[in-house]
Coordinates of C-alpha atoms and ligand atoms in Angstrom, one line a residue:
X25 CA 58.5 -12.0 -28.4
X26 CA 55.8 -13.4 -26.5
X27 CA 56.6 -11.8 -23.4
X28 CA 56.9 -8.6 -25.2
X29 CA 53.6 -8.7 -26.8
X30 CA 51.6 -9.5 -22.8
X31 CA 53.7 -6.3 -21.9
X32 CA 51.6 -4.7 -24.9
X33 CA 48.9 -5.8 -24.0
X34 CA 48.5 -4.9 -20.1
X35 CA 50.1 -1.8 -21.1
X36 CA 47.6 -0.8 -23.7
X37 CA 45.0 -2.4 -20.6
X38 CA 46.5 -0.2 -18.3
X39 CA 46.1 2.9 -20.1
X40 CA 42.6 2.4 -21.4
X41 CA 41.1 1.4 -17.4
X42 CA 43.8 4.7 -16.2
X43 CA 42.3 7.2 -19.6
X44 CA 38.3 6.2 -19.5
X45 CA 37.4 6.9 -16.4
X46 CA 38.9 10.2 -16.5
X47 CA 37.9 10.5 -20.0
X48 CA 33.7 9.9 -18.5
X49 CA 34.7 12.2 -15.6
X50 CA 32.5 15.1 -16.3
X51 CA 29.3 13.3 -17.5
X52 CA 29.0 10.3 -15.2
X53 CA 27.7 11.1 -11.6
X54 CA 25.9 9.3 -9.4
X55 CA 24.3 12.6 -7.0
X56 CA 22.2 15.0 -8.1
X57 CA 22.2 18.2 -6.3
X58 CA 19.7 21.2 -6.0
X59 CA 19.1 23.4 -9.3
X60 CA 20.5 19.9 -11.2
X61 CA 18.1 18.1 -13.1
X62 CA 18.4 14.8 -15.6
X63 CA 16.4 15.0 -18.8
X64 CA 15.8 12.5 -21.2
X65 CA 19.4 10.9 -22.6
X66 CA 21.0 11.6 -19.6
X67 CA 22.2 9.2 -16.5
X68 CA 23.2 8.5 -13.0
X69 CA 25.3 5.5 -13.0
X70 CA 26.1 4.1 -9.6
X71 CA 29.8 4.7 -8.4
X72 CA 31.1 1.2 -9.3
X73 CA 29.1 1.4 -12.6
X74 CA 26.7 -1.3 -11.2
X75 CA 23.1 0.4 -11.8
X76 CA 22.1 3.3 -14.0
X77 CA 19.3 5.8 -13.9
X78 CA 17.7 7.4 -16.6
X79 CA 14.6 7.3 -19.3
X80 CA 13.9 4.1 -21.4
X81 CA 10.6 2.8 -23.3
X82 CA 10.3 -0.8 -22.8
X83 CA 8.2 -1.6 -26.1
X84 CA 7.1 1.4 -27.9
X85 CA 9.1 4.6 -28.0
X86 CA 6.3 7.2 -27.7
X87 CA 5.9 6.0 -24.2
X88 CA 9.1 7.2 -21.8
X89 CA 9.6 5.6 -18.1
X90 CA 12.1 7.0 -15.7
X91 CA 14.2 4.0 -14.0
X92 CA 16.8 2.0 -12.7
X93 CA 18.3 -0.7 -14.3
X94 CA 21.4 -3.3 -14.5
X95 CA 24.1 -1.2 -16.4
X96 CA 25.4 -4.6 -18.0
X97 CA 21.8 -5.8 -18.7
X98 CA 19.8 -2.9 -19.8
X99 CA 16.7 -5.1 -19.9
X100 CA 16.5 -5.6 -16.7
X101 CA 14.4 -2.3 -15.1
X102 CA 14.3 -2.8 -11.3
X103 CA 12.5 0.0 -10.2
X104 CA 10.3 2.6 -12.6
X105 CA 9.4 5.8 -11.0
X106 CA 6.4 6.7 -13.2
X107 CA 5.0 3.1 -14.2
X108 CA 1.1 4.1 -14.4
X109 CA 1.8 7.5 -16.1
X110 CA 3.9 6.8 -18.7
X111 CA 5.5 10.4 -20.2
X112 CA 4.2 10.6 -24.6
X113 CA 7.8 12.7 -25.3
X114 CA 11.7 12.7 -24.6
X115 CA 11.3 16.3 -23.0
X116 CA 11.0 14.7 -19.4
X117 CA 13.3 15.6 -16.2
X118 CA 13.8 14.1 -12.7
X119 CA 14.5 17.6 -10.6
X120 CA 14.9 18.7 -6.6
X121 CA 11.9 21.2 -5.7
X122 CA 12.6 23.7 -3.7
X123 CA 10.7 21.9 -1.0
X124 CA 12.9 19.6 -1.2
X125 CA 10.9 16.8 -3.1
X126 CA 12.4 14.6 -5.9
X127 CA 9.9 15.1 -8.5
X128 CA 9.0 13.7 -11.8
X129 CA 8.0 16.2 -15.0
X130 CA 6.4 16.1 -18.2
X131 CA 7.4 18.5 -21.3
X132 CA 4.8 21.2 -19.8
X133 CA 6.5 21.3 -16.2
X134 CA 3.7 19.1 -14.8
X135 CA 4.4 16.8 -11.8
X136 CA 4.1 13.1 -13.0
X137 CA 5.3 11.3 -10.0
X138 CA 7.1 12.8 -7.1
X139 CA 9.1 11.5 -3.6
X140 CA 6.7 13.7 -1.2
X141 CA 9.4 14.6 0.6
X142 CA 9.9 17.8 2.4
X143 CA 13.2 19.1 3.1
X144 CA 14.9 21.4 5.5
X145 CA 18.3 22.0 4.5
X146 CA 19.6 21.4 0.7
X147 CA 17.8 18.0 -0.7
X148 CA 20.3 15.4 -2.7
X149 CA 19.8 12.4 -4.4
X150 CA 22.0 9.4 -4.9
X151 CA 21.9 6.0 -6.9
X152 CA 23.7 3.7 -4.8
X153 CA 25.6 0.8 -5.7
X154 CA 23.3 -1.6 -4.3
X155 CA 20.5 0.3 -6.7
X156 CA 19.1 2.1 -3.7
X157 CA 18.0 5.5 -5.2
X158 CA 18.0 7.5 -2.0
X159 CA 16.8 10.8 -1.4
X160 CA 18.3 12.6 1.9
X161 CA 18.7 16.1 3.6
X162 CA 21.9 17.8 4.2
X163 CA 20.9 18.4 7.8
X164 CA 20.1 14.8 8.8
X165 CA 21.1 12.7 6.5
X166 CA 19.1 10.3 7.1
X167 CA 16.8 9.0 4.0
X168 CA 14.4 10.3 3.7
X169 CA 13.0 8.4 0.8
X170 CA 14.6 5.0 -1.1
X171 CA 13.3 3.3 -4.1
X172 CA 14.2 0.1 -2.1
X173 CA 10.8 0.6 -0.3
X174 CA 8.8 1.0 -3.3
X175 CA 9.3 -2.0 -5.3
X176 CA 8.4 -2.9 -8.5
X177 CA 8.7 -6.4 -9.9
X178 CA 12.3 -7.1 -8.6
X179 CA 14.3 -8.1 -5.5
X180 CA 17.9 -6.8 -5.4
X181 CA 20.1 -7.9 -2.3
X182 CA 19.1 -5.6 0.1
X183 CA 15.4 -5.3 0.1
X184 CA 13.0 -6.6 1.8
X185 CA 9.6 -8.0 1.3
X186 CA 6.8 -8.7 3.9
X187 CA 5.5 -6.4 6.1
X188 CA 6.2 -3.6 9.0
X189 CA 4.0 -4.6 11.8
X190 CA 4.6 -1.2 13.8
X191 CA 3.9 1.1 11.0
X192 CA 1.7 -1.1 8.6
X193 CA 4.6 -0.5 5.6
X194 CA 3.9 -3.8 3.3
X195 CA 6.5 -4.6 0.8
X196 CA 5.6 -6.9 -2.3
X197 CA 6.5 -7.4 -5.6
X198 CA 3.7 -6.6 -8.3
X199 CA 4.3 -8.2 -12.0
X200 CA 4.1 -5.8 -15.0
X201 CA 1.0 -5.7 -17.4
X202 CA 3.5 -7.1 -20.1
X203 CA 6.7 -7.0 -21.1
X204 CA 5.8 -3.5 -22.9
X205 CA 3.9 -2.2 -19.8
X206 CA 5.5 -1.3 -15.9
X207 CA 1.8 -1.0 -14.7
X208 CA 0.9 -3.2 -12.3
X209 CA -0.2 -6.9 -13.2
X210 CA -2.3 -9.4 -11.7
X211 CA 0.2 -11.0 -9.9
X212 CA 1.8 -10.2 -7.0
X213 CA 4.5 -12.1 -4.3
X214 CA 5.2 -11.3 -0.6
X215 CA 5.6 -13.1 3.1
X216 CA 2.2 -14.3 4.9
X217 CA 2.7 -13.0 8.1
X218 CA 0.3 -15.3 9.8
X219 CA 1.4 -18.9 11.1
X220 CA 4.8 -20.0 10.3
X221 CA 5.9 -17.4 7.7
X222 CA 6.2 -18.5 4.0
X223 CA 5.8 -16.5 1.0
X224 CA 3.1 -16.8 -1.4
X225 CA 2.2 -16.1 -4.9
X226 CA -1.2 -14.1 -5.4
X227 CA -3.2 -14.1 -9.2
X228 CA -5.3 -11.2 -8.1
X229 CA -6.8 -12.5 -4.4
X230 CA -5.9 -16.4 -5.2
X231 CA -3.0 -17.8 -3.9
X232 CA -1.3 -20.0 -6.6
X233 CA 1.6 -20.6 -5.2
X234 CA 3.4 -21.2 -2.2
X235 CA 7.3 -21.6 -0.8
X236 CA 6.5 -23.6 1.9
X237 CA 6.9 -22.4 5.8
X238 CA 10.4 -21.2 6.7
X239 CA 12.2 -23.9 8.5
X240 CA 15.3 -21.9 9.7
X241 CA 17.3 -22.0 6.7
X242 CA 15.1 -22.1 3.6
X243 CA 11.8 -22.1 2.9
X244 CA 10.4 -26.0 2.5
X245 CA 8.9 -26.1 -1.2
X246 CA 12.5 -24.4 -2.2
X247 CA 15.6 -26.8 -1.0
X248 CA 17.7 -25.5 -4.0
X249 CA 17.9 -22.3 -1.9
X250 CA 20.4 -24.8 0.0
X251 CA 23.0 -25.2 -2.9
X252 CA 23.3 -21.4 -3.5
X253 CA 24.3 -20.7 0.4
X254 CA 28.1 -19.9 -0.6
X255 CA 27.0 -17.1 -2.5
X256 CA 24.0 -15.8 -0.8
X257 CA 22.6 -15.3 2.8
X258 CA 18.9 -15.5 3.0
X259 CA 16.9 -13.5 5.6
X260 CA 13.6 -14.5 7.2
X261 CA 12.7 -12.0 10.0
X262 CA 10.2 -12.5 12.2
X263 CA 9.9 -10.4 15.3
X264 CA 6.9 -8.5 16.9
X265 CA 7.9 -5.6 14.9
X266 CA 8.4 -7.3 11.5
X267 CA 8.0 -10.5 9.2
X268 CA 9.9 -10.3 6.4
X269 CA 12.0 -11.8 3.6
X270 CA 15.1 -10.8 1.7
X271 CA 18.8 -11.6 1.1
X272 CA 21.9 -10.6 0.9
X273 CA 25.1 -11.4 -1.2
X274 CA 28.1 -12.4 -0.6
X275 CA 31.5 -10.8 -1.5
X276 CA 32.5 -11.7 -5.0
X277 CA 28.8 -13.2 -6.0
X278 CA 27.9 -12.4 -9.0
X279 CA 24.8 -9.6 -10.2
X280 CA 21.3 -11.4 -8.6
X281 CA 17.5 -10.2 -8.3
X282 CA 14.4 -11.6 -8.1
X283 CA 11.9 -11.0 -10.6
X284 CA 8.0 -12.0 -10.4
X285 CA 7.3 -12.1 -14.2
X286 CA 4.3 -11.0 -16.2
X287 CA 2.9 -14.4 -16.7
X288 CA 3.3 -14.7 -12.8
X289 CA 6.2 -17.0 -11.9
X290 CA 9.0 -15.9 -9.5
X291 CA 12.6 -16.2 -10.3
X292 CA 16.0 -16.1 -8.7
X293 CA 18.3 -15.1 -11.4
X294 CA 22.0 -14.9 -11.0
X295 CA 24.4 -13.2 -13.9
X296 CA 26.7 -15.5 -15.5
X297 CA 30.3 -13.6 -16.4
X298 CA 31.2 -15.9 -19.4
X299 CA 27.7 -16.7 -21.3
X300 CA 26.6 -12.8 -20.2
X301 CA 23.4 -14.2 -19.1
X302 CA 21.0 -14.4 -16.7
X303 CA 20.5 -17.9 -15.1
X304 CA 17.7 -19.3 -12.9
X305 CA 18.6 -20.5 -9.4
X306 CA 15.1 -21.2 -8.7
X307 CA 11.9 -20.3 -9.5
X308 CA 8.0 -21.1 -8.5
X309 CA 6.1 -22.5 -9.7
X310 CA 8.8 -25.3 -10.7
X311 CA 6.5 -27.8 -11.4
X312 CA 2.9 -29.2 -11.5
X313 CA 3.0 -30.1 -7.7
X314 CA 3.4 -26.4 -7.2
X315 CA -0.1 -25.0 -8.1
X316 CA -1.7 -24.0 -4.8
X317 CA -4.0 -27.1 -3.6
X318 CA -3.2 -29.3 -6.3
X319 CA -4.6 -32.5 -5.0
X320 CA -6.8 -30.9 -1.8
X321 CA -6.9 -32.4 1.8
X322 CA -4.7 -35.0 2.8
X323 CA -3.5 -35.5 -0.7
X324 CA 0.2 -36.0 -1.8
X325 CA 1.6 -35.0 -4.9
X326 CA 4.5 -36.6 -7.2
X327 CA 5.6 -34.5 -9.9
X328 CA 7.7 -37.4 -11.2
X329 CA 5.0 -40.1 -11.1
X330 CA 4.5 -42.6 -13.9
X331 CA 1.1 -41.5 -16.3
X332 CA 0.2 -38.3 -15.0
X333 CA -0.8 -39.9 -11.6
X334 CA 0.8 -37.1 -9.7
X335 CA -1.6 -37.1 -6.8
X336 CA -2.5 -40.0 -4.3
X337 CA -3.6 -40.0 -1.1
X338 CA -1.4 -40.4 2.4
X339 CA -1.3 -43.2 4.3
X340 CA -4.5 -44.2 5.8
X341 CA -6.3 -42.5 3.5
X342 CA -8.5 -42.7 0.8
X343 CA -10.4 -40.8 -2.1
X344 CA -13.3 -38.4 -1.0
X345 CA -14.4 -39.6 -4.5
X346 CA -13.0 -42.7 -5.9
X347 CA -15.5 -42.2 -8.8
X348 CA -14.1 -38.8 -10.0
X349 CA -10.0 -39.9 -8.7
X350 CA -10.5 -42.2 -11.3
X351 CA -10.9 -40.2 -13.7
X352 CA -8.4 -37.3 -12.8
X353 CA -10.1 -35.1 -10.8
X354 CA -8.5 -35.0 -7.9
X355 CA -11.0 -31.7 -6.7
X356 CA -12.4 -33.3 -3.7
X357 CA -8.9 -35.0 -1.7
X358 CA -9.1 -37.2 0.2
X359 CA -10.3 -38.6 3.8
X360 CA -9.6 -40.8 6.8
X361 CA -9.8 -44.8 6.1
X362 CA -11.1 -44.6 10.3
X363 CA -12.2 -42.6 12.7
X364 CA -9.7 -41.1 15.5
X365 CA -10.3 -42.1 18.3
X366 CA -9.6 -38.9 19.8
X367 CA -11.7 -37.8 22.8
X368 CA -12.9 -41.2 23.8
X369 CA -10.0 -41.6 26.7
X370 CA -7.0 -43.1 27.0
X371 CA -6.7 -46.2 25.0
X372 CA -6.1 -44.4 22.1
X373 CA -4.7 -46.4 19.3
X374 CA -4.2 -43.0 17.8
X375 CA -0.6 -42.0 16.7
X376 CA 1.4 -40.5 13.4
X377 CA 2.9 -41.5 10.5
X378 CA 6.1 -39.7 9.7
X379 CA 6.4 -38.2 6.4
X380 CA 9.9 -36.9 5.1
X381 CA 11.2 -34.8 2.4
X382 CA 7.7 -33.4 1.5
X383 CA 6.4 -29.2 1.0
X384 CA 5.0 -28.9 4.7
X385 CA 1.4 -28.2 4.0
X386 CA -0.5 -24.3 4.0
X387 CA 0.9 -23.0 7.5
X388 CA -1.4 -19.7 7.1
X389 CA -3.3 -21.4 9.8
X390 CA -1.0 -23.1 12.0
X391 CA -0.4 -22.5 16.0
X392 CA 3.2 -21.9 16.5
X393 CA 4.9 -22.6 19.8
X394 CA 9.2 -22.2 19.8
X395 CA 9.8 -22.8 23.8
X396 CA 8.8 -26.6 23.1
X397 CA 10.5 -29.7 21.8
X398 CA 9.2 -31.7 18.9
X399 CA 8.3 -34.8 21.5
X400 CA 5.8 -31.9 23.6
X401 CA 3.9 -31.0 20.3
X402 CA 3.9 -34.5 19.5
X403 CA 1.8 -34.7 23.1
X404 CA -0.2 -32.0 23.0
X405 CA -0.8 -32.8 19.4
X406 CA -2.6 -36.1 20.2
X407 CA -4.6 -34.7 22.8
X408 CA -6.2 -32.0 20.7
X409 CA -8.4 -33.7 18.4
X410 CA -8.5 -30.2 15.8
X411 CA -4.6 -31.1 15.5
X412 CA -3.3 -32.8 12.3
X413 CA 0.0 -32.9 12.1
X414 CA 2.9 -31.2 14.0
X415 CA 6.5 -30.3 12.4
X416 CA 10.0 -28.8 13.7
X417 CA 9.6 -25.0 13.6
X418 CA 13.9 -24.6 12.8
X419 CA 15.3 -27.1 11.7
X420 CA 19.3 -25.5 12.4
X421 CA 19.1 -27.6 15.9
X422 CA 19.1 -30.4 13.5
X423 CA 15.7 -32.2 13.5
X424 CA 13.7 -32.2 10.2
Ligands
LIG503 C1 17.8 21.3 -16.5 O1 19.1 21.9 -16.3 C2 19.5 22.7 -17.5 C3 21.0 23.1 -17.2 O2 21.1 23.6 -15.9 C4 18.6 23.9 -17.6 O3 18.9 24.6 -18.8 C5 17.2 23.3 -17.8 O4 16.2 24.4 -17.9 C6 16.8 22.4 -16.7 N1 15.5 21.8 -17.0 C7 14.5 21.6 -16.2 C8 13.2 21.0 -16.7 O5 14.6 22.0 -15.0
LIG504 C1 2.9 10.9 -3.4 O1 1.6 11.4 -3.1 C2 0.6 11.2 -4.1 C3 -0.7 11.9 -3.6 O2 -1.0 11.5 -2.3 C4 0.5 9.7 -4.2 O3 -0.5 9.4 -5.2 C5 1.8 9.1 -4.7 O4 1.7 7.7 -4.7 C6 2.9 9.4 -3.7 N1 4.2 9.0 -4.2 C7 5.0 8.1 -3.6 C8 6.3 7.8 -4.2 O5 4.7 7.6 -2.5
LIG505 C1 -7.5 -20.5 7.7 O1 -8.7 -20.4 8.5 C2 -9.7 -19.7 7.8 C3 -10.8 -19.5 8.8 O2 -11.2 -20.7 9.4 C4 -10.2 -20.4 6.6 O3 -11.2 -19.6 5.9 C5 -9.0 -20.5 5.6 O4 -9.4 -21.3 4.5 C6 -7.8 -21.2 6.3 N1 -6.7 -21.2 5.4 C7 -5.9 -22.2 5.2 C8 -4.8 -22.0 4.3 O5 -6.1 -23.3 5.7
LIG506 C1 -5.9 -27.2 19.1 O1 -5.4 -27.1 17.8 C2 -5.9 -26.1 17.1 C3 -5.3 -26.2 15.6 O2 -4.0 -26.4 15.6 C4 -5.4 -24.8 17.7 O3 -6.0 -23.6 17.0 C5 -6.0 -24.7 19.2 O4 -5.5 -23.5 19.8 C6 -5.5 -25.9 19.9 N1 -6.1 -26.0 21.2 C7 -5.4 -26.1 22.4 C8 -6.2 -26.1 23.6 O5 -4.2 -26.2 22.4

């Protein structure tokens, strides 16, 4: 009996995973060719069924977007094609010019966003399984336009933020107006190039967040990237050519992307199979000692201090303003108990104090030298008297 009713049961599995493909077979493609065209209700859907293509309104239904979004989590739109010019009617289609452009149009046959593309032999499009929308040419087959270089508010494995030194190409994530808006918002997160890369959280021009430099294997404001290293393989790249950041996954991890929300925080979100949810890996801001500058020069912060005193000063240091520490405002940092020495010869009784687990401060700044050990920046730290502190570049020799 029992074993007869698991025979029913795979049988009746068998035939339903055998039938529905089949039964699909005629609608669901993931290329669109010349002369084809998708209008509003109809879908490319990846060739493992990962990511879908088609129209969708976010909040209100007179306004129509063309995207891509997570087939099993419809709510999450990683790319929108037409995000500033949003179509009023369902009588929009995504077609192949015959110059070989993907283009965008409205109910009257008006261009509303288009791929600029120019092609010489016959133009198609695909929707990859990574949720690359890629528009090639017969003849080369190279791309010749992806979505993954036009991103909106999400990271999928694969892309890339940061910026193309050779040909200027800057990849960042912009946040949407609101959850019933794809136009851009205020906010907006990418790599800092300059010093030891990091990424950084922009409201408008302000930073108001930071990772924390790259240190090899994560970034240093963001050791839980750490625990996830089974599942993903993070990518900091920087070479004369590039500085960038992305990652990859692993086989068998589960759905991932990053999202910069509208209210500006940035999120690593993994799918969970059982709860079918999405759950945070990491995010920043993660806490108060996050916001950008939070207790100013030379000052430390605690997130888990007793009364609120999350900032103090480092060791040999004190208030700029003891009168206005006091109080909680922590605006003006703090400064040197003495004087170095620095520049007055050899009998320094200048030296370092070695700080561990901490967010390595702002490196927008910093002078960056690889072909030297930590003991030689130690040195020619001491004997520049502009020079405040020195740290390991990578820590994968195993120095921190
Ligand atoms: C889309 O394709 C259908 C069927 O081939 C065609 O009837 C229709 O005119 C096309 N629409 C557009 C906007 O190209
Ligand atoms: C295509 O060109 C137009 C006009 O130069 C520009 O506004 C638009 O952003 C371009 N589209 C893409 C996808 O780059
Ligand atoms: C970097 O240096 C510039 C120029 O001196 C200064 O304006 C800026 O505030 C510095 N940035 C950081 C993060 O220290
Ligand atoms: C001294 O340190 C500053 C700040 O790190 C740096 O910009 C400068 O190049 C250094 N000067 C020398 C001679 O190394």
């Amino acid at each position: 009996m029992e074993l007869m009713s698991s025979y029913l049961i795979s049988l009746l599995l068998f035939s339903f995973l055998v039938l529905s493909p089949r039964a699909f077979a005629t609608e669901v493609t993931d290329t669109l060719g010349k002369g084809q065209n998708v209008t509003d209700g109809e879908t490319l859907v990846s060739a493992g069924g990962s990511f879908t293509l088609g129209f969708f309104s976010p909040g209100v239904a007179a306004k129509r977007y063309l995207g891509i979004w997570f087939t099993l989590s419809e709510d999450v739109v990683c790319w929108v094609a037409n995000s500033e010019r949003p179509l009023s009617d369902s009588y929009g289609a995504l077609v192949i010019s015959a110059m070989g452009s993907l283009l965008l149009l409205d109910s009257s046959g008006q261009v509303v966003w288009s791929s600029n593309t120019t092609g010489i032999g016959s133009t198609s499009v695909q929707l990859l399984e990574s949720g690359n929308l890629v528009v090639s040419d017969e003849s080369g087959g190279a791309a010749m336009w992806q979505s993954f270089d036009h991103l909106s508010n999400t990271q999928l494995p694969g892309t890339k933020i940061g910026k193309n030194l050779w040909t200027g190409a800057d990849w960042q994530l912009t946040s949407w107006r609101s959850a019933n808006d794809p136009s851009a918002g205020n906010f907006r997160y990418m790599t800092d190039a300059e010093g030891v890369p990091q990424n950084i959280l922009l409201d408008g021009d302000q930073v108001k967040y930071r990772t924390g430099p790259w240190n090899g294997l994560w970034f240093s404001g963001v050791t839980e990237m750490a625990t996830y290293s089974d599942m993903f393989t993070y990518l900091l790249t920087s070479t004369p050519s590039e500085v960038t950041y992305g990652y990859v996954a692993k086989p068998g991890a589960p759905f991932s992307h990053v999202l910069l929300t509208d209210d500006g925080v940035f999120r690593h979100l993994v799918w969970d199979h059982s709860s079918r949810k999405w759950k945070v890996f990491f995010q920043g801001p993660r806490d108060i000692c996050d916001h950008y500058g939070k207790c100013r020069a030379f000052g430390m912060c605690n997130a888990n201090a007793p009364l609120a005193s999350f900032c103090s000063c480092i060791k040999g240091f004190s208030p700029t303003s003891p009168l206005l520490w006091k109080i909680g405002d922590t605006s003006k940092g703090c400064r040197r108990n003495l004087m170095l020495d620095c520049g007055n010869g050899a009998s320094t009784t200048d030296g370092f104090v070695v700080m561990e687990g901490v967010k390595l401060p702002d490196t927008h700044n910093a002078s960056v030298d690889p072909s030297i050990t930590l003991e030689e920046c130690n040195t020619r730290c001491l004997a520049n008297c502009s020079c405040l502190a020195y740290a390991a570049l990578d820590i994968r020799g195993g120095s921190v």
